[in-house]
XYZ file of C-alpha atoms in Angstrom:
546
model
C 0.000 0.000 0.000
C 1.345 3.456 -0.920
C 2.344 5.743 1.988
C 0.445 8.937 2.580
C 3.505 10.988 1.716
C 3.627 9.409 -1.740
C 0.088 10.668 -2.416
C 0.821 14.291 -1.503
C 2.879 16.922 -3.249
C 5.899 18.725 -1.825
C 3.786 21.812 -1.037
C 1.859 19.905 1.642
C 5.027 19.440 3.715
C 6.558 22.915 3.435
C 6.287 25.558 6.078
C 5.027 28.799 4.484
C 7.343 30.825 6.715
C 10.750 29.079 6.266
C 9.733 27.364 2.994
C 11.400 24.140 4.174
C 10.024 20.769 5.235
C 8.185 20.961 8.541
C 10.231 20.661 11.730
C 7.985 19.949 14.761
C 4.856 21.052 12.882
C 1.996 22.678 14.891
C -1.569 23.562 13.885
C -3.148 26.896 14.931
C -6.955 27.395 15.378
C -7.517 28.454 11.732
C -6.194 25.046 10.641
C -2.895 26.111 9.037
C 0.373 24.342 9.895
C 3.805 25.826 10.611
C 7.130 24.818 12.136
C 6.837 25.371 15.903
C 9.862 27.703 16.005
C 8.698 29.623 12.912
C 5.205 30.441 14.234
C 6.552 31.193 17.730
C 9.003 33.734 16.283
C 6.164 35.157 14.194
C 3.924 35.740 17.215
C 6.892 37.207 19.128
C 7.541 39.923 16.593
C 3.995 40.828 15.477
C 1.665 43.025 17.508
C -1.485 41.387 16.211
C -2.089 37.715 16.819
C -2.998 36.704 13.229
C -2.308 33.747 10.898
C 0.504 34.410 8.391
C -1.542 32.602 5.746
C -5.192 33.669 6.059
C -4.643 36.751 8.324
C -7.269 35.537 10.821
C -6.843 37.451 14.118
C -6.952 35.564 17.413
C -8.109 37.019 20.722
C -5.225 35.497 22.511
C -2.014 33.816 21.579
C -2.735 30.190 20.615
C -1.244 27.413 22.641
C 1.141 25.461 20.424
C 1.401 21.696 20.473
C 3.206 19.484 17.955
C 0.856 17.757 15.478
C 2.255 14.219 15.649
C 0.448 13.055 12.521
C 1.844 15.810 10.335
C 5.234 15.421 12.045
C 5.378 11.738 11.023
C 4.250 12.577 7.518
C 6.941 15.272 7.218
C 9.605 12.863 8.517
C 8.613 10.292 5.877
C 8.683 12.969 3.217
C 12.149 14.131 4.358
C 13.419 10.519 4.099
C 11.903 10.260 0.629
C 13.760 13.416 -0.432
C 17.022 12.047 0.926
C 16.499 8.762 -0.925
C 15.772 10.647 -4.146
C 18.929 12.675 -3.623
C 20.935 9.478 -3.144
C 19.405 7.916 -6.277
C 20.132 11.122 -8.169
C 23.794 10.834 -7.185
C 23.897 7.235 -8.415
C 22.262 8.297 -11.685
C 24.765 11.123 -12.005
C 27.596 8.650 -11.417
C 26.162 6.255 -14.042
C 25.651 8.988 -16.631
C 29.021 10.740 -16.295
C 31.093 7.637 -15.497
C 32.984 9.730 -12.931
C 33.901 8.987 -9.332
C 31.834 11.353 -7.170
C 32.593 12.928 -3.809
C 31.256 10.878 -0.867
C 30.844 14.009 1.294
C 28.814 16.282 -1.025
C 25.048 16.440 -0.436
C 22.550 17.062 -3.236
C 24.368 17.203 -6.581
C 27.742 15.626 -5.956
C 30.977 17.081 -7.356
C 33.615 15.042 -9.147
C 36.100 13.406 -6.786
C 39.794 14.179 -7.289
C 41.345 11.784 -4.763
C 40.441 8.688 -2.784
C 41.844 8.060 0.709
C 42.969 4.522 1.496
C 42.734 5.269 5.214
C 39.293 6.904 5.266
C 38.137 4.657 2.377
C 36.281 7.609 0.851
C 36.595 9.843 -2.212
C 36.761 13.658 -2.019
C 36.170 16.591 -4.350
C 38.502 19.596 -4.400
C 36.542 21.367 -1.621
C 36.311 18.428 0.783
C 39.913 17.407 0.132
C 41.174 20.455 2.036
C 41.020 18.648 5.413
C 43.561 16.074 4.142
C 45.832 18.944 3.201
C 45.444 21.025 6.359
C 44.735 18.716 9.305
C 48.039 17.299 10.553
C 46.611 13.882 11.387
C 45.129 13.510 7.910
C 48.110 14.726 5.874
C 49.782 11.349 6.391
C 46.870 9.455 4.835
C 47.538 7.578 1.618
C 45.820 9.438 -1.241
C 45.420 8.015 -4.763
C 43.584 9.145 -7.873
C 39.850 8.867 -7.343
C 38.559 5.290 -7.712
C 35.307 3.483 -7.051
C 35.232 1.477 -3.849
C 38.627 2.452 -2.305
C 38.225 -0.412 0.160
C 39.061 -2.875 -2.618
C 42.588 -1.330 -2.721
C 43.305 -2.385 0.874
C 44.783 -5.700 2.012
C 42.036 -7.290 4.097
C 44.580 -9.104 6.234
C 46.981 -6.258 7.068
C 44.764 -3.249 6.278
C 47.550 -1.812 4.137
C 47.481 -0.474 0.540
C 47.928 -3.085 -2.174
C 51.059 -1.563 -3.741
C 52.900 -4.711 -4.880
C 52.228 -7.692 -7.158
C 53.144 -11.327 -6.464
C 54.082 -12.894 -9.800
C 54.186 -16.325 -8.171
C 50.545 -16.309 -7.037
C 49.399 -13.702 -9.594
C 47.722 -11.494 -6.967
C 48.117 -7.977 -5.552
C 49.714 -7.791 -2.072
C 50.767 -5.189 0.499
C 54.237 -4.648 1.978
C 53.429 -6.793 5.049
C 52.388 -9.702 2.790
C 55.926 -9.802 1.343
C 57.290 -10.348 4.845
C 54.899 -13.169 5.697
C 52.943 -15.478 3.387
C 54.680 -14.220 0.205
C 58.165 -13.943 1.645
C 59.920 -16.209 -0.879
C 57.779 -15.223 -3.869
C 58.730 -13.052 -6.848
C 57.420 -9.600 -5.959
C 57.402 -6.526 -8.244
C 55.927 -3.035 -7.843
C 52.275 -2.844 -8.837
C 53.042 -0.090 -11.348
C 55.724 -2.215 -13.022
C 53.350 -5.156 -13.450
C 50.669 -2.738 -14.643
C 52.961 -1.317 -17.338
C 53.950 -4.824 -18.422
C 50.359 -6.023 -18.627
C 49.337 -2.815 -20.368
C 52.034 -3.352 -22.988
C 50.916 -6.975 -23.339
C 47.304 -5.870 -23.761
C 48.406 -3.289 -26.301
C 50.209 -5.970 -28.284
C 47.226 -8.312 -28.048
C 44.878 -5.517 -29.060
C 47.102 -4.729 -32.051
C 47.018 -8.404 -33.022
C 43.237 -8.465 -32.675
C 42.939 -5.290 -34.744
C 45.196 -6.885 -37.368
C 42.971 -9.955 -37.391
C 39.914 -7.720 -37.730
C 41.501 -5.842 -40.655
C 42.513 -9.100 -42.330
C 38.966 -10.408 -42.034
C 37.498 -7.130 -43.244
C 39.823 -7.313 -46.257
C 38.794 -10.924 -46.762
C 35.135 -9.856 -46.688
C 35.893 -7.206 -49.315
C 37.786 -9.800 -51.340
C 34.897 -12.251 -51.108
C 32.391 -9.548 -52.044
C 34.566 -8.564 -55.007
C 34.845 -12.225 -55.966
C 31.066 -12.486 -55.783
C 30.715 -9.433 -58.046
C 33.175 -10.967 -60.517
C 31.335 -14.283 -60.267
C 28.054 -12.545 -61.047
C 29.664 -10.781 -64.004
C 31.171 -14.067 -65.190
C 27.795 -15.786 -64.851
C 26.066 -13.032 -66.834
C 28.739 -13.029 -69.544
C 28.865 -16.828 -69.719
C 25.072 -16.957 -69.943
C 25.058 -14.467 -72.817
C 27.906 -16.302 -74.540
C 26.194 -19.673 -74.087
C 22.955 -18.330 -75.528
C 24.915 -16.920 -78.466
C 26.785 -20.182 -79.093
C 23.755 -22.425 -78.826
C 21.615 -20.040 -80.888
C 24.242 -20.141 -83.623
C 24.439 -23.937 -83.415
C 20.649 -24.198 -83.562
C 20.581 -21.934 -86.633
C 23.282 -24.045 -88.250
C 21.303 -27.208 -87.495
C 18.120 -25.621 -88.845
C 20.009 -24.607 -91.981
C 21.287 -28.166 -92.430
C 17.798 -29.552 -91.825
C 16.354 -27.220 -94.473
C 19.057 -28.312 -96.923
C 18.364 -31.994 -96.131
C 14.612 -31.542 -96.629
C 15.268 -29.769 -99.924
C 17.537 -32.638 -101.013
C 14.904 -35.233 -100.034
C 12.203 -33.293 -101.888
C 14.406 -32.880 -104.959
C 15.273 -36.553 -104.977
C 11.628 -37.515 -104.616
C 10.687 -35.222 -107.481
C 13.385 -36.786 -109.677
C 12.153 -40.254 -108.749
C 8.579 -39.193 -109.456
C 9.489 -37.901 -112.955
C 11.503 -41.049 -113.719
C 8.657 -43.271 -112.580
C 6.135 -41.380 -114.686
C 8.429 -41.783 -117.695
C 8.702 -45.544 -117.095
C 4.941 -45.827 -116.778
C 4.404 -44.002 -120.070
C 6.846 -46.312 -121.836
C 5.155 -49.348 -120.348
C 1.728 -48.083 -121.319
C 2.908 -47.514 -124.919
C 4.369 -51.048 -125.045
C 1.147 -52.458 -123.627
C -0.843 -50.600 -126.302
C 1.329 -52.073 -129.092
C 1.224 -55.507 -127.529
C -2.562 -55.346 -127.318
C -2.745 -54.608 -131.055
C -0.465 -57.562 -131.743
C -2.592 -59.726 -129.472
C -5.747 -58.694 -131.355
C -4.218 -59.584 -134.732
C -3.022 -62.913 -133.443
C -6.390 -63.672 -131.930
C -8.205 -62.800 -135.165
C -5.846 -64.926 -137.248
C -6.097 -67.821 -134.847
C -9.872 -67.888 -135.324
C -9.497 -68.594 -139.123
C -10.839 -72.083 -139.929
C -9.640 -72.196 -143.531
C -6.122 -73.680 -143.568
C -5.239 -72.119 -146.879
C -6.290 -68.659 -145.761
C -4.325 -68.912 -142.452
C -1.181 -70.027 -144.299
C -1.530 -67.308 -146.904
C -2.149 -64.615 -144.222
C 0.572 -65.667 -141.813
C 3.523 -64.228 -143.774
C 1.798 -60.824 -144.031
C 1.399 -60.698 -140.206
C 3.048 -57.561 -138.730
C 6.278 -58.270 -136.869
C 6.261 -58.084 -133.079
C 6.786 -54.489 -131.748
C 10.127 -53.764 -130.048
C 9.967 -54.093 -126.236
C 12.290 -53.266 -123.326
C 13.567 -55.726 -120.768
C 12.037 -54.339 -117.558
C 13.457 -57.021 -115.267
C 16.224 -54.867 -113.825
C 14.305 -51.601 -113.751
C 13.774 -50.337 -110.164
C 12.668 -47.074 -108.565
C 14.813 -46.333 -105.407
C 12.851 -44.408 -102.774
C 15.377 -44.646 -99.843
C 16.994 -41.405 -98.520
C 19.250 -43.172 -96.050
C 22.429 -42.207 -97.883
C 21.281 -38.618 -98.213
C 20.498 -38.401 -94.500
C 23.771 -40.065 -93.552
C 25.775 -37.664 -95.666
C 23.780 -34.688 -94.347
C 24.281 -35.742 -90.711
C 27.994 -36.283 -91.251
C 28.290 -32.870 -92.854
C 26.223 -31.326 -90.037
C 28.444 -32.941 -87.431
C 31.547 -31.599 -89.144
C 30.040 -28.125 -89.514
C 28.821 -28.007 -85.928
C 32.178 -29.202 -84.658
C 34.006 -26.475 -86.558
C 31.491 -23.813 -85.571
C 31.509 -24.921 -81.946
C 35.300 -24.859 -81.720
C 35.395 -21.452 -83.378
C 32.656 -19.979 -81.196
C 34.022 -21.504 -77.983
C 37.471 -20.117 -78.756
C 35.917 -16.736 -79.514
C 33.941 -16.786 -76.249
C 37.037 -17.859 -74.315
C 39.074 -15.011 -75.806
C 36.340 -12.510 -74.954
C 36.300 -13.823 -71.388
C 40.025 -13.440 -70.791
C 40.161 -10.037 -72.509
C 38.061 -8.662 -69.626
C 41.168 -8.941 -67.457
C 43.328 -6.784 -69.718
C 45.966 -4.599 -68.009
C 47.935 -1.699 -69.442
C 51.431 -3.206 -69.701
C 54.536 -1.031 -70.093
C 58.083 -2.316 -70.444
C 60.586 -1.677 -67.648
C 63.759 -0.036 -69.079
C 65.728 -0.988 -65.956
C 65.327 -4.669 -66.885
C 66.048 -4.332 -70.642
C 69.128 -6.007 -72.099
C 71.781 -3.488 -73.191
C 71.204 -4.296 -76.893
C 67.460 -3.679 -76.751
C 65.913 -0.404 -77.912
C 62.648 0.702 -76.252
C 60.203 3.289 -77.567
C 59.588 6.460 -75.557
C 56.209 5.193 -74.390
C 57.821 1.865 -73.328
C 55.368 -0.060 -75.490
C 57.789 -1.308 -78.184
C 61.073 -3.213 -78.111
C 63.497 -4.298 -80.846
C 67.038 -5.612 -81.017
C 69.758 -3.078 -81.851
C 73.206 -3.663 -83.318
C 75.216 -1.932 -80.603
C 75.548 -2.063 -76.840
C 73.883 1.022 -75.316
C 76.532 1.224 -72.556
C 73.996 2.040 -69.852
C 74.880 1.907 -66.127
C 74.824 -1.551 -64.604
C 71.587 -2.382 -62.823
C 70.875 -5.521 -60.751
C 67.436 -5.685 -62.413
C 68.873 -5.756 -65.958
C 68.688 -9.020 -67.919
C 71.799 -10.403 -69.557
C 69.624 -12.381 -71.954
C 67.951 -10.728 -74.956
C 64.717 -9.748 -73.120
C 62.841 -7.149 -71.073
C 60.227 -7.479 -68.317
C 57.015 -5.532 -67.864
C 56.700 -3.028 -65.024
C 53.393 -4.509 -63.925
C 53.309 -7.602 -61.725
C 50.762 -10.137 -60.547
C 50.673 -11.940 -57.201
C 46.982 -12.898 -57.224
C 43.971 -12.814 -59.504
C 44.118 -12.711 -63.315
C 45.618 -10.524 -66.024
C 45.827 -10.396 -69.820
C 47.899 -8.473 -72.352
C 48.451 -8.561 -76.125
C 51.626 -8.204 -78.229
C 51.816 -7.572 -81.953
C 54.301 -9.988 -83.580
C 53.504 -9.172 -87.212
C 56.561 -9.242 -89.511
C 58.765 -11.088 -86.982
C 60.848 -14.176 -87.764
C 61.610 -14.948 -84.103
C 60.262 -13.934 -80.715
C 59.384 -15.296 -77.260
C 56.507 -14.118 -75.055
C 54.982 -15.030 -71.701
C 55.556 -14.372 -68.004
C 58.531 -14.739 -65.666
C 59.062 -14.924 -61.913
C 60.411 -11.775 -60.286
C 63.369 -13.714 -58.829
C 64.683 -15.228 -62.081
C 68.470 -15.307 -62.517
C 68.941 -12.109 -64.490
C 72.689 -12.414 -65.165
C 72.730 -15.940 -66.606
C 73.116 -15.837 -70.396
C 72.615 -19.597 -70.789
C 69.425 -19.800 -68.719
C 66.748 -21.779 -70.604
C 63.202 -20.360 -70.743
C 61.664 -23.314 -68.917
C 59.121 -23.347 -66.043
C 61.711 -24.893 -63.709
C 63.735 -21.689 -64.171
C 60.739 -19.397 -63.683
C 59.583 -18.851 -67.296
C 56.286 -19.765 -68.986
C 56.665 -18.846 -72.666
C 55.934 -19.732 -76.283
C 58.273 -18.780 -79.122
C 58.843 -18.560 -82.860
C 62.204 -19.703 -84.283
C 63.569 -19.656 -87.851
C 60.448 -18.004 -89.210
C 58.130 -21.033 -88.996
C 58.937 -23.144 -85.925
C 56.475 -22.485 -83.104
C 57.163 -24.083 -79.709
C 55.796 -24.097 -76.162
C 58.878 -23.943 -73.933
C 57.820 -26.483 -71.340
C 60.533 -28.417 -69.482
C 60.654 -30.446 -72.696
C 59.887 -28.070 -75.618
C 56.636 -28.916 -77.423
C 56.365 -28.227 -81.194
C 53.126 -26.416 -82.101
C 51.180 -26.844 -85.321
C 49.231 -23.667 -86.095
C 46.721 -23.200 -88.912
C 47.887 -19.651 -89.501
C 50.753 -17.370 -88.500
C 49.658 -15.261 -85.478
C 49.875 -11.527 -86.082
C 48.955 -10.678 -82.499
C 49.430 -12.921 -79.454
C 47.393 -12.653 -76.246
C 48.867 -13.805 -72.920
C 46.508 -14.695 -70.029
C 47.429 -15.672 -66.447
C 45.154 -17.020 -63.703
C 47.412 -16.951 -60.615
C 45.314 -19.059 -58.250
C 44.384 -21.537 -60.996
C 48.055 -21.945 -62.003
C 47.206 -21.268 -65.657
C 49.149 -19.471 -68.434
C 47.416 -19.421 -71.850
C 48.425 -18.007 -75.239
C 45.966 -16.980 -77.973
C 46.062 -16.103 -81.657
C 43.954 -12.958 -81.266
C 42.884 -12.502 -84.896
C 41.932 -16.162 -85.311
C 40.429 -16.302 -81.781
C 42.292 -19.598 -81.365
C 44.109 -21.082 -78.381
C 47.809 -21.591 -79.133
C 48.869 -23.387 -75.928
C 48.189 -23.520 -72.156
C 50.501 -24.258 -69.236
C 48.317 -25.849 -66.537
C 48.885 -26.932 -62.934
C 51.566 -24.281 -62.372
C 52.605 -23.478 -58.790
C 53.013 -19.711 -58.394
C 54.437 -18.470 -55.082
C 55.771 -15.032 -56.017
C 55.177 -12.098 -58.326
C 54.989 -12.659 -62.090
C 56.004 -10.086 -64.739
C 55.248 -9.940 -68.493
C 58.238 -11.243 -70.495
C 59.163 -10.051 -74.021
C 62.069 -11.292 -76.149
C 62.172 -9.697 -79.654
C 64.769 -12.168 -80.950
C 67.960 -11.317 -82.830
C 68.108 -8.728 -85.613
C 68.800 -11.482 -88.218
C 70.533 -9.082 -90.669
C 67.484 -6.838 -90.662
C 64.971 -9.625 -91.350
C 63.730 -9.470 -87.740
C 64.092 -5.748 -87.086
C 60.340 -5.216 -86.643
C 59.635 -4.424 -82.944
C 57.371 -6.319 -80.585
C 54.523 -3.921 -79.789
C 52.400 -3.994 -76.621
C 48.917 -3.434 -78.089
C 45.806 -1.969 -76.558
C 43.118 -4.629 -76.224
C 40.178 -4.285 -78.604
C 37.393 -6.354 -77.130
C 35.794 -8.704 -79.657
C 32.058 -8.158 -80.161
C-alpha cells in the first residue's frame, strides 16, 4: 500500500514561513500548519495575533502543540527526499562515469582523490582537510577510484602496492614479509605497465585480425561481383553459341529436306516416264494380241497359211526385269548428318574459342616495359610499349634488375587474380613471349626459358617453328601465322594461356603451375637477323571482340 507521503505533493510538507520541510509542525486554530519555532518567532515579533496565511486574528495567543500526525508525515517525506537525492547521485555517477565525492550532499561534485585510510573519495573542496589537518596529511591518497576499500589488504589493512608474480595477486608490503616472503614480488606499477604493454600488443594483433577479415570480406564480395559478371557473360555467350548452333542445325535440316524433296521429285518424274513407256508397249502388244487372236480364229487352212507371212512383226519391247525405282533417302540423310556434325564441330570450336578469348580479354591490363630490366642491346620506344634488337651495346649503367639475356620485363606484376595483355608480332621471324618470376636469374646468359627456371613462354624460331617452352619443348602446329598474341594468367588456378587474337584460337596452355611469387610480363624480340627481324614487338591496346 502506498504511503500517505507518496500521495501528496511537496507543497503539503513545506512551512510557508521558512519554505522548508516541517520541523515539529503545529496547527493553529484556523487550521494552518507551521514549524513550531517559525510560528513562535512570528507571534513574538507581530503586535497582532494573526495567521501568516489567512490573516485571521486571534483574541489570545494560541497554545502550540506538535501535530504528531503531520510530524510523522513530514519525517517520511524528508526521508523520501534524501532517498531521491541518493538515487540522483547514483544516476549522475552512471551517466558521467565519474567517481563522485562521498561528502557532497545534493548534486555531488567530481572526486579528485580517494583516501585509502578513510576509504572515501573527495572533491577539491572536501579534500582540504587532508591537506590542512596534521593527522590527515599522512593518509595515503590516490587518484579517485570506485570502492577504495578494494585497494586495501584485508589481512593487514595496508594499501595493495605490490604484485606477487608467483601467485598472480596484488599484495601489500606486510604480505611480502609473511605469506609471500619467498615469492617473486614486483611493484604494482611495473606489473601494470607490463600487462598494459601486453594488452596493447594483443589488441594490435586483434585489430590486425579484424583488418585481415574485413579485407577478406571485401575480397569475397569482389569475388562475388566478378562471379556474377562471369555468370552473366557466360550466360550471354552460351545463348549466343547455342543459338548459332541451332541456326546451323536448322540450316542443315532445311538443306536436307530440300535434297529429299528434290530426290523424290526426280524419282517421281523417272517413274512417270517408265509408266508411259510401259503403257505404250502395252498398247502395241494389245494390237499384236488382237491380230493374233483374229488370225487364230481362221478355220480355212489355206487362208491362215496365206495370211501368216503378211502378219506384222512383233513391236520392239524393253527388258524391264532390272528396272527399279529407289525411294530410300538413307544415304542422303547419312551424308547430311555427317556434314552437319563436321560443320557443328568447326562452328563450336570457333565460337568456344571466340567466347574464351572474350572472357580473358576482360582482365586486360595496361602493360609497359621496364627499361631498368632491358638487355643493353634492346631499344625501347619512348612510351615503353615497343622493343626491338639493336646492333650496338647502349653502354647504360649496370643495374641488378637488368637481364643479360635478350629480353625485357614488364613493369606490372601479378601476385593474385588474373591478367591479360596482347603483343603484336607481325613481320617477326623470331620472338618469345609469356611471363617470368620476379626472382629469375637475371645475369645468366645460358638460362633456358623453362618453367623450372621461372619462365612460362611460347616462341617462334627460324620463321616457322612455333614451340611451347615447357621443361621439354613442345612443337606447335598452327593453322595460320599469329599476327597478335594474347597472354593470359590465372594466378590461383596456375594457368598461363596463349591466344592467336585474330583467329580467336588457343595456341597453348601451361596448366597446374605453382606460383608463389610475383609474375612479370616477359618479351624477347629475338635477334636482328641481318634486318629480317628488325620489326619491334609492340604492346597493343586490347580491342574487345564483339
